[in-house]
PDB file of C-alpha atoms in Angstrom:
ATOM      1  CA  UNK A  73       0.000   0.000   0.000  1.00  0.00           C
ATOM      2  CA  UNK A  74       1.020   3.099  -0.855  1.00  0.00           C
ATOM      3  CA  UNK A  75       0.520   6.538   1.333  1.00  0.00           C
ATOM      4  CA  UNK A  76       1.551   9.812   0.048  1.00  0.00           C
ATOM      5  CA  UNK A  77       1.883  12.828   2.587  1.00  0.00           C
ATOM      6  CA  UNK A  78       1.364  16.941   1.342  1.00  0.00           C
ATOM      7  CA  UNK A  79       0.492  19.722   3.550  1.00  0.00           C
ATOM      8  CA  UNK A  80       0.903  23.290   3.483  1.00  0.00           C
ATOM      9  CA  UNK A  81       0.428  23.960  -0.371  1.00  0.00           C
ATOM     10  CA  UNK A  82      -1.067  27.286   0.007  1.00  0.00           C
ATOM     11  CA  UNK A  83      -2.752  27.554  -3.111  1.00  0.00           C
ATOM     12  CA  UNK A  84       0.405  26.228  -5.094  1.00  0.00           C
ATOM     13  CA  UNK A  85      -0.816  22.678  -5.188  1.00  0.00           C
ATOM     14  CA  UNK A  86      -0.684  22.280  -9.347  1.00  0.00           C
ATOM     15  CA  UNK A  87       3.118  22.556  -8.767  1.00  0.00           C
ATOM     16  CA  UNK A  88       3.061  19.603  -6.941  1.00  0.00           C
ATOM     17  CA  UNK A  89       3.639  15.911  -8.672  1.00  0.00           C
ATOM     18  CA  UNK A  90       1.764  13.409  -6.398  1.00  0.00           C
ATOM     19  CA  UNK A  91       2.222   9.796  -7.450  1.00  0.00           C
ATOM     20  CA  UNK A  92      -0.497   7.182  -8.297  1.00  0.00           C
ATOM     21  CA  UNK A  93      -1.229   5.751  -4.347  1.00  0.00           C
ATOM     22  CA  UNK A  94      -3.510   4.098  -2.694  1.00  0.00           C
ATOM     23  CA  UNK A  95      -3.924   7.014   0.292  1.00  0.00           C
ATOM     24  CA  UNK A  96      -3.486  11.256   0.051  1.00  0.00           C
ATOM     25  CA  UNK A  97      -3.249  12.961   2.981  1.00  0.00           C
ATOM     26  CA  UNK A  98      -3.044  16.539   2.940  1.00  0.00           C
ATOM     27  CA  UNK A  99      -2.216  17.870   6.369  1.00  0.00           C
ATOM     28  CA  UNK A 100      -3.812  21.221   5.887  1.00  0.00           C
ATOM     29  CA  UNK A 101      -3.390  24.690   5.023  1.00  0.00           C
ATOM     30  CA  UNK A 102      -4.393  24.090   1.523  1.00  0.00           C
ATOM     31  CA  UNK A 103      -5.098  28.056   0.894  1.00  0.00           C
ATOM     32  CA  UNK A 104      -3.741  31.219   1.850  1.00  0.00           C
ATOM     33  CA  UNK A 105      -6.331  33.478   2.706  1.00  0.00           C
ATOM     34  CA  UNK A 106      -9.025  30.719   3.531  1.00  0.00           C
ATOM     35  CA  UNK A 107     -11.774  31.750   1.313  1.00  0.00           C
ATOM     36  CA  UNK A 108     -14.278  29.479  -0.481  1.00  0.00           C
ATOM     37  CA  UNK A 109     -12.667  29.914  -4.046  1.00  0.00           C
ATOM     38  CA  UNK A 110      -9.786  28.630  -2.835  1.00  0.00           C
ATOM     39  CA  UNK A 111     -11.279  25.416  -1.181  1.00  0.00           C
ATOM     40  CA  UNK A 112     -13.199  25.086  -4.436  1.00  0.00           C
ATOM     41  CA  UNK A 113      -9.438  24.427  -6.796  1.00  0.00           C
ATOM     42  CA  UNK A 114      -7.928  22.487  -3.937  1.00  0.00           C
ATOM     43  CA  UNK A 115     -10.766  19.865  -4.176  1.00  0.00           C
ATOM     44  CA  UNK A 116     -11.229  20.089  -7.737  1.00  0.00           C
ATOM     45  CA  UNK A 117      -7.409  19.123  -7.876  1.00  0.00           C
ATOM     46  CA  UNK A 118      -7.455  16.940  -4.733  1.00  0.00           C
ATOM     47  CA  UNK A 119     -10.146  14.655  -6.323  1.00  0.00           C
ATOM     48  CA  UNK A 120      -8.379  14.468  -9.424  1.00  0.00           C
ATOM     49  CA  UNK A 121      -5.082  12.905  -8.152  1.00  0.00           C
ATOM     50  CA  UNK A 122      -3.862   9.288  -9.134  1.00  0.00           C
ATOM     51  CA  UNK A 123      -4.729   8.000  -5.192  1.00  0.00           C
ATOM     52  CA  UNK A 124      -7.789   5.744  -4.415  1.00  0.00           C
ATOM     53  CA  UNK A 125      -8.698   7.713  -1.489  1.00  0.00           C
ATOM     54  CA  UNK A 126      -7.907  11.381  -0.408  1.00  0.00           C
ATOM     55  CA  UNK A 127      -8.301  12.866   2.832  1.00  0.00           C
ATOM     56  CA  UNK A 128      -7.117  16.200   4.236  1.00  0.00           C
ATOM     57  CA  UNK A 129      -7.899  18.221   7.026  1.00  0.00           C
ATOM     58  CA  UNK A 130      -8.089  22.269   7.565  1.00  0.00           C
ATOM     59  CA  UNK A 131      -5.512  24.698   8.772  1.00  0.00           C
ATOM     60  CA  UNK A 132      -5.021  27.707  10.062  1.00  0.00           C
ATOM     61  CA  UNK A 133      -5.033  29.318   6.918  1.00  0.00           C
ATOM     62  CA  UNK A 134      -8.292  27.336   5.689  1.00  0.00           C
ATOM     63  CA  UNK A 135     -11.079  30.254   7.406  1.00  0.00           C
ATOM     64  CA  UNK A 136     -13.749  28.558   5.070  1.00  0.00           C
ATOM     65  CA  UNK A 137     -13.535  25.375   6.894  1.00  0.00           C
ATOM     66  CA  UNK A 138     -14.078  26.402  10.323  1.00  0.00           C
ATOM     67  CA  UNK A 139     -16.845  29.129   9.080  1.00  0.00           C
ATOM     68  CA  UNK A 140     -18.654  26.964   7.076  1.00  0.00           C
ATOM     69  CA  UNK A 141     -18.453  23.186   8.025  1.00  0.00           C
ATOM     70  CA  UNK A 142     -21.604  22.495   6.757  1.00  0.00           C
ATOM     71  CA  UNK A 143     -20.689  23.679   3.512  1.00  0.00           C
ATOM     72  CA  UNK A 144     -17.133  22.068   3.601  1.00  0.00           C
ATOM     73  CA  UNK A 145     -18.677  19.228   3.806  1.00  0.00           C
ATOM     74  CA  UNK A 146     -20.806  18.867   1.351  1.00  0.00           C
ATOM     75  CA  UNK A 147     -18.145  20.029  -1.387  1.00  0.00           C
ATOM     76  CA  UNK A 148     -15.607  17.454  -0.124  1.00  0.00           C
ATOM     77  CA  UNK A 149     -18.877  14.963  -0.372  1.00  0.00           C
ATOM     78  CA  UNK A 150     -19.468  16.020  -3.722  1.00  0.00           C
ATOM     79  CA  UNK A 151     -15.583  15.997  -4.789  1.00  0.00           C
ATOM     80  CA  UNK A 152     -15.699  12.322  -3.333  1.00  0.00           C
ATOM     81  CA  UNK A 153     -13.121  13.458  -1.047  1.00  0.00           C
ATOM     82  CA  UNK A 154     -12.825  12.787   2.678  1.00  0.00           C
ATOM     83  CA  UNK A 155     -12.645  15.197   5.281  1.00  0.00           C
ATOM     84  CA  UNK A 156     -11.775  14.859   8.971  1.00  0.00           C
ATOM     85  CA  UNK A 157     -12.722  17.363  11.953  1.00  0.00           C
ATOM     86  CA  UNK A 158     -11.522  15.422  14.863  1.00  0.00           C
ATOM     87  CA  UNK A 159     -13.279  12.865  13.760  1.00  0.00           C
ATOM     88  CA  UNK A 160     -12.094   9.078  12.534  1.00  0.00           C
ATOM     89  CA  UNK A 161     -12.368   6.963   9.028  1.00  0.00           C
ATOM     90  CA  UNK A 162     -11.354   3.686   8.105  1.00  0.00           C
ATOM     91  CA  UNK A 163      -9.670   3.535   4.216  1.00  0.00           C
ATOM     92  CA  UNK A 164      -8.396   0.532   3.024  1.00  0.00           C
ATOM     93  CA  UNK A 165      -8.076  -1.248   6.268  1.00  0.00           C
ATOM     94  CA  UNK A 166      -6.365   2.002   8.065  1.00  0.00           C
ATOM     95  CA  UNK A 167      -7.715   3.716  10.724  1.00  0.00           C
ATOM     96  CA  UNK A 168      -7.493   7.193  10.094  1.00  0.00           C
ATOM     97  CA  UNK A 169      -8.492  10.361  12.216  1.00  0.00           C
ATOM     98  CA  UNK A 170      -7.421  14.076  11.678  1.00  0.00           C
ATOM     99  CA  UNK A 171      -8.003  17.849  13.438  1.00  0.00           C
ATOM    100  CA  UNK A 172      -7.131  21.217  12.298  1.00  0.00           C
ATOM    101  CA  UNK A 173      -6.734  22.603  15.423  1.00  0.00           C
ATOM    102  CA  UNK A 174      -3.230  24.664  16.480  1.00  0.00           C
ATOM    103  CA  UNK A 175      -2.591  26.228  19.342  1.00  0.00           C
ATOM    104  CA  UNK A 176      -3.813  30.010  19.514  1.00  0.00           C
ATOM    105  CA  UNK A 177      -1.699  32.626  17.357  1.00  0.00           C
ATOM    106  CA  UNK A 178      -2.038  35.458  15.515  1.00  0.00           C
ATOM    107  CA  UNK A 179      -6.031  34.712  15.404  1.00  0.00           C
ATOM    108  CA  UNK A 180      -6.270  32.703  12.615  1.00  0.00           C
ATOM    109  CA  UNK A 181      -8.528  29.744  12.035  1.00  0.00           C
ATOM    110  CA  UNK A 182      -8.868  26.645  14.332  1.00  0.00           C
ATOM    111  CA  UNK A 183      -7.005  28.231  16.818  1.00  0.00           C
ATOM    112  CA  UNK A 184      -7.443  26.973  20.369  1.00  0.00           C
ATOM    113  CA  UNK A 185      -5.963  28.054  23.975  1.00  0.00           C
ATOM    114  CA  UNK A 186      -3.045  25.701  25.030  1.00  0.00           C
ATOM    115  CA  UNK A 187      -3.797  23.817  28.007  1.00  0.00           C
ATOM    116  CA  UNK A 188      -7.721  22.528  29.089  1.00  0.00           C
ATOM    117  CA  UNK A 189      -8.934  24.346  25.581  1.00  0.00           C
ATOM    118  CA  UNK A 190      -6.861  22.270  23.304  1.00  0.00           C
ATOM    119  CA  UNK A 191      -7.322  19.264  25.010  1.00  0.00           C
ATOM    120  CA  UNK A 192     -11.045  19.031  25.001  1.00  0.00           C
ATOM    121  CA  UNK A 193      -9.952  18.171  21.183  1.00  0.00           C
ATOM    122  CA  UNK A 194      -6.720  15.852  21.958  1.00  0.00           C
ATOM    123  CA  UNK A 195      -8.624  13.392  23.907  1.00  0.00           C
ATOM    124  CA  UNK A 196     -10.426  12.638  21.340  1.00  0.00           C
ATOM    125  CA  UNK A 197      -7.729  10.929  19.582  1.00  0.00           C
ATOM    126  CA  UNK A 198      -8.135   7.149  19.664  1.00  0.00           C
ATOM    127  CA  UNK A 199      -6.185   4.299  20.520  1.00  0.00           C
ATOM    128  CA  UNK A 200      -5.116   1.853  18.033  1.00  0.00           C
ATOM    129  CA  UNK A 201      -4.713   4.269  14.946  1.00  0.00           C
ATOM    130  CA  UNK A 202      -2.518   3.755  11.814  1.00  0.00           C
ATOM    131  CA  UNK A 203      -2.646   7.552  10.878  1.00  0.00           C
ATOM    132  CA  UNK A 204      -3.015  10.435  13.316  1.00  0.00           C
ATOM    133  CA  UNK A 205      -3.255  13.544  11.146  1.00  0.00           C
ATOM    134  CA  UNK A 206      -2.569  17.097  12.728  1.00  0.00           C
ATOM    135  CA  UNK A 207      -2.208  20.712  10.852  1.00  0.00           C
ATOM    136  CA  UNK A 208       0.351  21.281  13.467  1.00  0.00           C
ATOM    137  CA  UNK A 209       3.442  19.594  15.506  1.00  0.00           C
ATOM    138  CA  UNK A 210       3.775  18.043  18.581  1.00  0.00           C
ATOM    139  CA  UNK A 211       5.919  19.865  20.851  1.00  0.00           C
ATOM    140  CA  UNK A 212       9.858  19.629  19.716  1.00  0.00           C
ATOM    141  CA  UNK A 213       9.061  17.367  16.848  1.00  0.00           C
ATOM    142  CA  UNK A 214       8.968  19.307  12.833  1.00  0.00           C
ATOM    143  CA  UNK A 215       8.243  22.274  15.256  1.00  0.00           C
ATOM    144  CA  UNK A 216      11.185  24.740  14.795  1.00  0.00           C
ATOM    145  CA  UNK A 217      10.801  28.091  13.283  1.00  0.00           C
ATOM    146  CA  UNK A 218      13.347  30.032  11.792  1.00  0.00           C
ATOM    147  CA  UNK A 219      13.520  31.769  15.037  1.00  0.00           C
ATOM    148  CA  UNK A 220      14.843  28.559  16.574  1.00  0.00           C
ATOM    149  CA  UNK A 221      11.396  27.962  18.738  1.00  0.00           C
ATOM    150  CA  UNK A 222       9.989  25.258  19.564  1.00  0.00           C
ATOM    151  CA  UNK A 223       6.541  25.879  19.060  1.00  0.00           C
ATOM    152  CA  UNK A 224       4.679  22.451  18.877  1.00  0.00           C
ATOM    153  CA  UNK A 225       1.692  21.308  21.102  1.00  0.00           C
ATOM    154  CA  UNK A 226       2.850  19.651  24.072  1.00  0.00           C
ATOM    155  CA  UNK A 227      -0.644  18.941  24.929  1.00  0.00           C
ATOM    156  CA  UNK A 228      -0.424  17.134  21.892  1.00  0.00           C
ATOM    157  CA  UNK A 229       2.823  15.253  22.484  1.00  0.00           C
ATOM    158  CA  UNK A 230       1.309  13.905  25.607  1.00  0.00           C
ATOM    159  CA  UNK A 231      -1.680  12.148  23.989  1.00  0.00           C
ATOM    160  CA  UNK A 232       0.262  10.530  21.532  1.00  0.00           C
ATOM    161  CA  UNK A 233       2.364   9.017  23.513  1.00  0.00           C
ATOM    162  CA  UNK A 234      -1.064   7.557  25.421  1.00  0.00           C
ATOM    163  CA  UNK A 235      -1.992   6.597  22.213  1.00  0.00           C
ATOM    164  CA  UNK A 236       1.039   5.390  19.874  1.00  0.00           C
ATOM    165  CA  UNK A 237      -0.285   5.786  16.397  1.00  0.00           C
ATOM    166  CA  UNK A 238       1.941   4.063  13.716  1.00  0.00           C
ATOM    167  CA  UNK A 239       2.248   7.776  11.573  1.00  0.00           C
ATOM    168  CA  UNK A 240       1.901  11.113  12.675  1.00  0.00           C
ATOM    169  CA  UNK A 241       1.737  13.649  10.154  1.00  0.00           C
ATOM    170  CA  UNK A 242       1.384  16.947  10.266  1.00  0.00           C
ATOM    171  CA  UNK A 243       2.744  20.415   8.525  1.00  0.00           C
ATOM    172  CA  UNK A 244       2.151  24.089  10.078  1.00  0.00           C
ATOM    173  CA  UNK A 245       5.904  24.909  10.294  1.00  0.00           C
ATOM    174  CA  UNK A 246       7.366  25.010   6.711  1.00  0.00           C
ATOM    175  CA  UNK A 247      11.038  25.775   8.494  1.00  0.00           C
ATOM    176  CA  UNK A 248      11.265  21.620   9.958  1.00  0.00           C
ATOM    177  CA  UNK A 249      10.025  19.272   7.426  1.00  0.00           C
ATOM    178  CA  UNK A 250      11.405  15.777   7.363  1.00  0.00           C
ATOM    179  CA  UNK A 251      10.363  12.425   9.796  1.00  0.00           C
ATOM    180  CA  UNK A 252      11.357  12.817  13.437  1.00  0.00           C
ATOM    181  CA  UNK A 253      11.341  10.246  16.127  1.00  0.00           C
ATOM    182  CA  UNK A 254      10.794   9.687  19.879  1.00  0.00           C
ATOM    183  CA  UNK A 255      13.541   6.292  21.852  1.00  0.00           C
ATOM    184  CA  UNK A 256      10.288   5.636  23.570  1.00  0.00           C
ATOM    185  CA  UNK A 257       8.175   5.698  21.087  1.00  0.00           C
ATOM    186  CA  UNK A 258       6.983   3.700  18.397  1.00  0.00           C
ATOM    187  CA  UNK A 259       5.436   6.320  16.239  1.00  0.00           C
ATOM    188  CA  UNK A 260       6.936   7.951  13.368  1.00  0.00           C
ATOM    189  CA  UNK A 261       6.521  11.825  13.251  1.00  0.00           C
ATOM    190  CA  UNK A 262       6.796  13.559   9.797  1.00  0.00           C
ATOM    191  CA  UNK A 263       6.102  17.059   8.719  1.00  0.00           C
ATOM    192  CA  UNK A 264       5.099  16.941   5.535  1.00  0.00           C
ATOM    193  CA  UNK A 265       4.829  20.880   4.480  1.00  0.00           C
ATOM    194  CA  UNK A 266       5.417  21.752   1.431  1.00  0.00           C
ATOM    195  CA  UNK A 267       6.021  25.182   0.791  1.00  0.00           C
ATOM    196  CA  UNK A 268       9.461  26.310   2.213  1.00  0.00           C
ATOM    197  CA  UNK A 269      10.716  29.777   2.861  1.00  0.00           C
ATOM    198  CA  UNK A 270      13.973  29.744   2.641  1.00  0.00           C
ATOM    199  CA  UNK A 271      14.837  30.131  -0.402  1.00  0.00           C
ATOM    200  CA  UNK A 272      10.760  30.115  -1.571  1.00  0.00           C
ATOM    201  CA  UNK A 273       9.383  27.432  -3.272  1.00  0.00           C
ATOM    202  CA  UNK A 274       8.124  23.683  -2.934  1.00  0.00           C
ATOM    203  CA  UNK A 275       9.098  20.530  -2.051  1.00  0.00           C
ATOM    204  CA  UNK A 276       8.071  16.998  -3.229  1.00  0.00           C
ATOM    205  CA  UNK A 277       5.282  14.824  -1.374  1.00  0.00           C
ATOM    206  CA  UNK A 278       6.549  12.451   0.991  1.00  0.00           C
ATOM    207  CA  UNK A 279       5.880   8.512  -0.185  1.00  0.00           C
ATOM    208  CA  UNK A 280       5.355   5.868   2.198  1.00  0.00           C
ATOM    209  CA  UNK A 281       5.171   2.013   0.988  1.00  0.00           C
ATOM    210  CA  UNK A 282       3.086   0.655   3.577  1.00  0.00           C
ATOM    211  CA  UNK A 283       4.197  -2.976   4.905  1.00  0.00           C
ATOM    212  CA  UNK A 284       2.530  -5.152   7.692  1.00  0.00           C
ATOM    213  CA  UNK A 285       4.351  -3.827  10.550  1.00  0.00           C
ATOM    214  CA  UNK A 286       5.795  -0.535   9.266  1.00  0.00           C
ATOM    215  CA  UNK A 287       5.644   2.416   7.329  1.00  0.00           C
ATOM    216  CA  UNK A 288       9.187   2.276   4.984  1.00  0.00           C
ATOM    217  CA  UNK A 289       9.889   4.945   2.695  1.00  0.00           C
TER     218      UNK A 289
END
């Protein structure tokens, strides 16, 4: 099985070359200014990649999403895409459950208080997932800015070490792309942004073969 990983496209996402696959998962922040123009070309490209089943989540660039879930919806239900608002689906025998929230910055969409806010929406997360999918970074994991912060969730970091998914992917911060890992844990952690900064432009999707017990690139 094959999984391909995007995230952070930002509008940009014809530039991209996505593989035929048998899962897309786009970790959010398809857009730039979040309106529903934009949402409309991301899904009318989304649905027309070589994968068997697509499934992204918002960011905090994606307004539209968290103003209009009702109408998200129903044009990911028409593109014959999935979407995922803390909430769980099962493709191809993989459990699969996504959020756009991020901690609270700059007031932009999906943004949540660190702390008892954010974690009304982290347990949630199951046990026993394949994929966990996140718009942004656990705490010290993909999370460094240019600034040299570390500005990841650690809210989040806690909960998936309770619940060990097999993948965590995420974007948020285009500075620390790449797969990251914990000694004590099993999951692997991979930032899958796209768009970089420095110097501007984009970077390939990340492919995953899938095998019984592990994700191999």
């Amino acid at each position: 099985m094959r999984v391909v990983l995007i995230s952070d496209t930002h509008n940009r996402h014809e530039e991209l070359e996505v593989p035929a696959c048998d899962v897309l998962i786009h970790a959010g922040d398809f857009s730039r200014r979040g309106k529903q123009p934009e949402l409309e070309s991301f899904l009318t490209w989304f649905a027309s990649r070589p994968a068997r089943e697509k499934v992204f989540v918002a960011g905090n660039h994606d307004f539209i999403c968290e103003k209009e879930p009702v109408l998200t919806r129903t044009l990911a239900r028409e593109a014959g895409v999935h979407y995922l608002d803390d909430e769980e689906v099962l493709l191809g025998g993989l459990r699969l459950w996504g959020s756009p929230v991020t901690p609270r910055f700059g007031g932009m969409a999906f943004n949540r208080d660190r702390g008892a806010d954010i974690l009304t929406h982290w347990n949630l997360i199951p046990e026993g997932l394949d994929v966990l999918i996140t718009h942004g970074p656990p705490k010290g994991l993909g999370d460094r800015t240019f600034l040299g912060a570390h500005v990841g969730c650690a809210d989040l970091l806690a909960r998936v070490r309770q619940v060990r998914p097999r993948l965590h992917v995420f974007g948020h911060i285009h500075e620390s792309p790449g797969e990251h890992t914990l000694p004590d844990v099993p999951t692997r952690f991979i930032n899958a942004a796209n768009c970089h900064l420095h110097p501007f432009g984009m970077r390939p999707p990340v492919v995953l073969e899938w095998e019984p017990e592990s994700l191999a690139p």
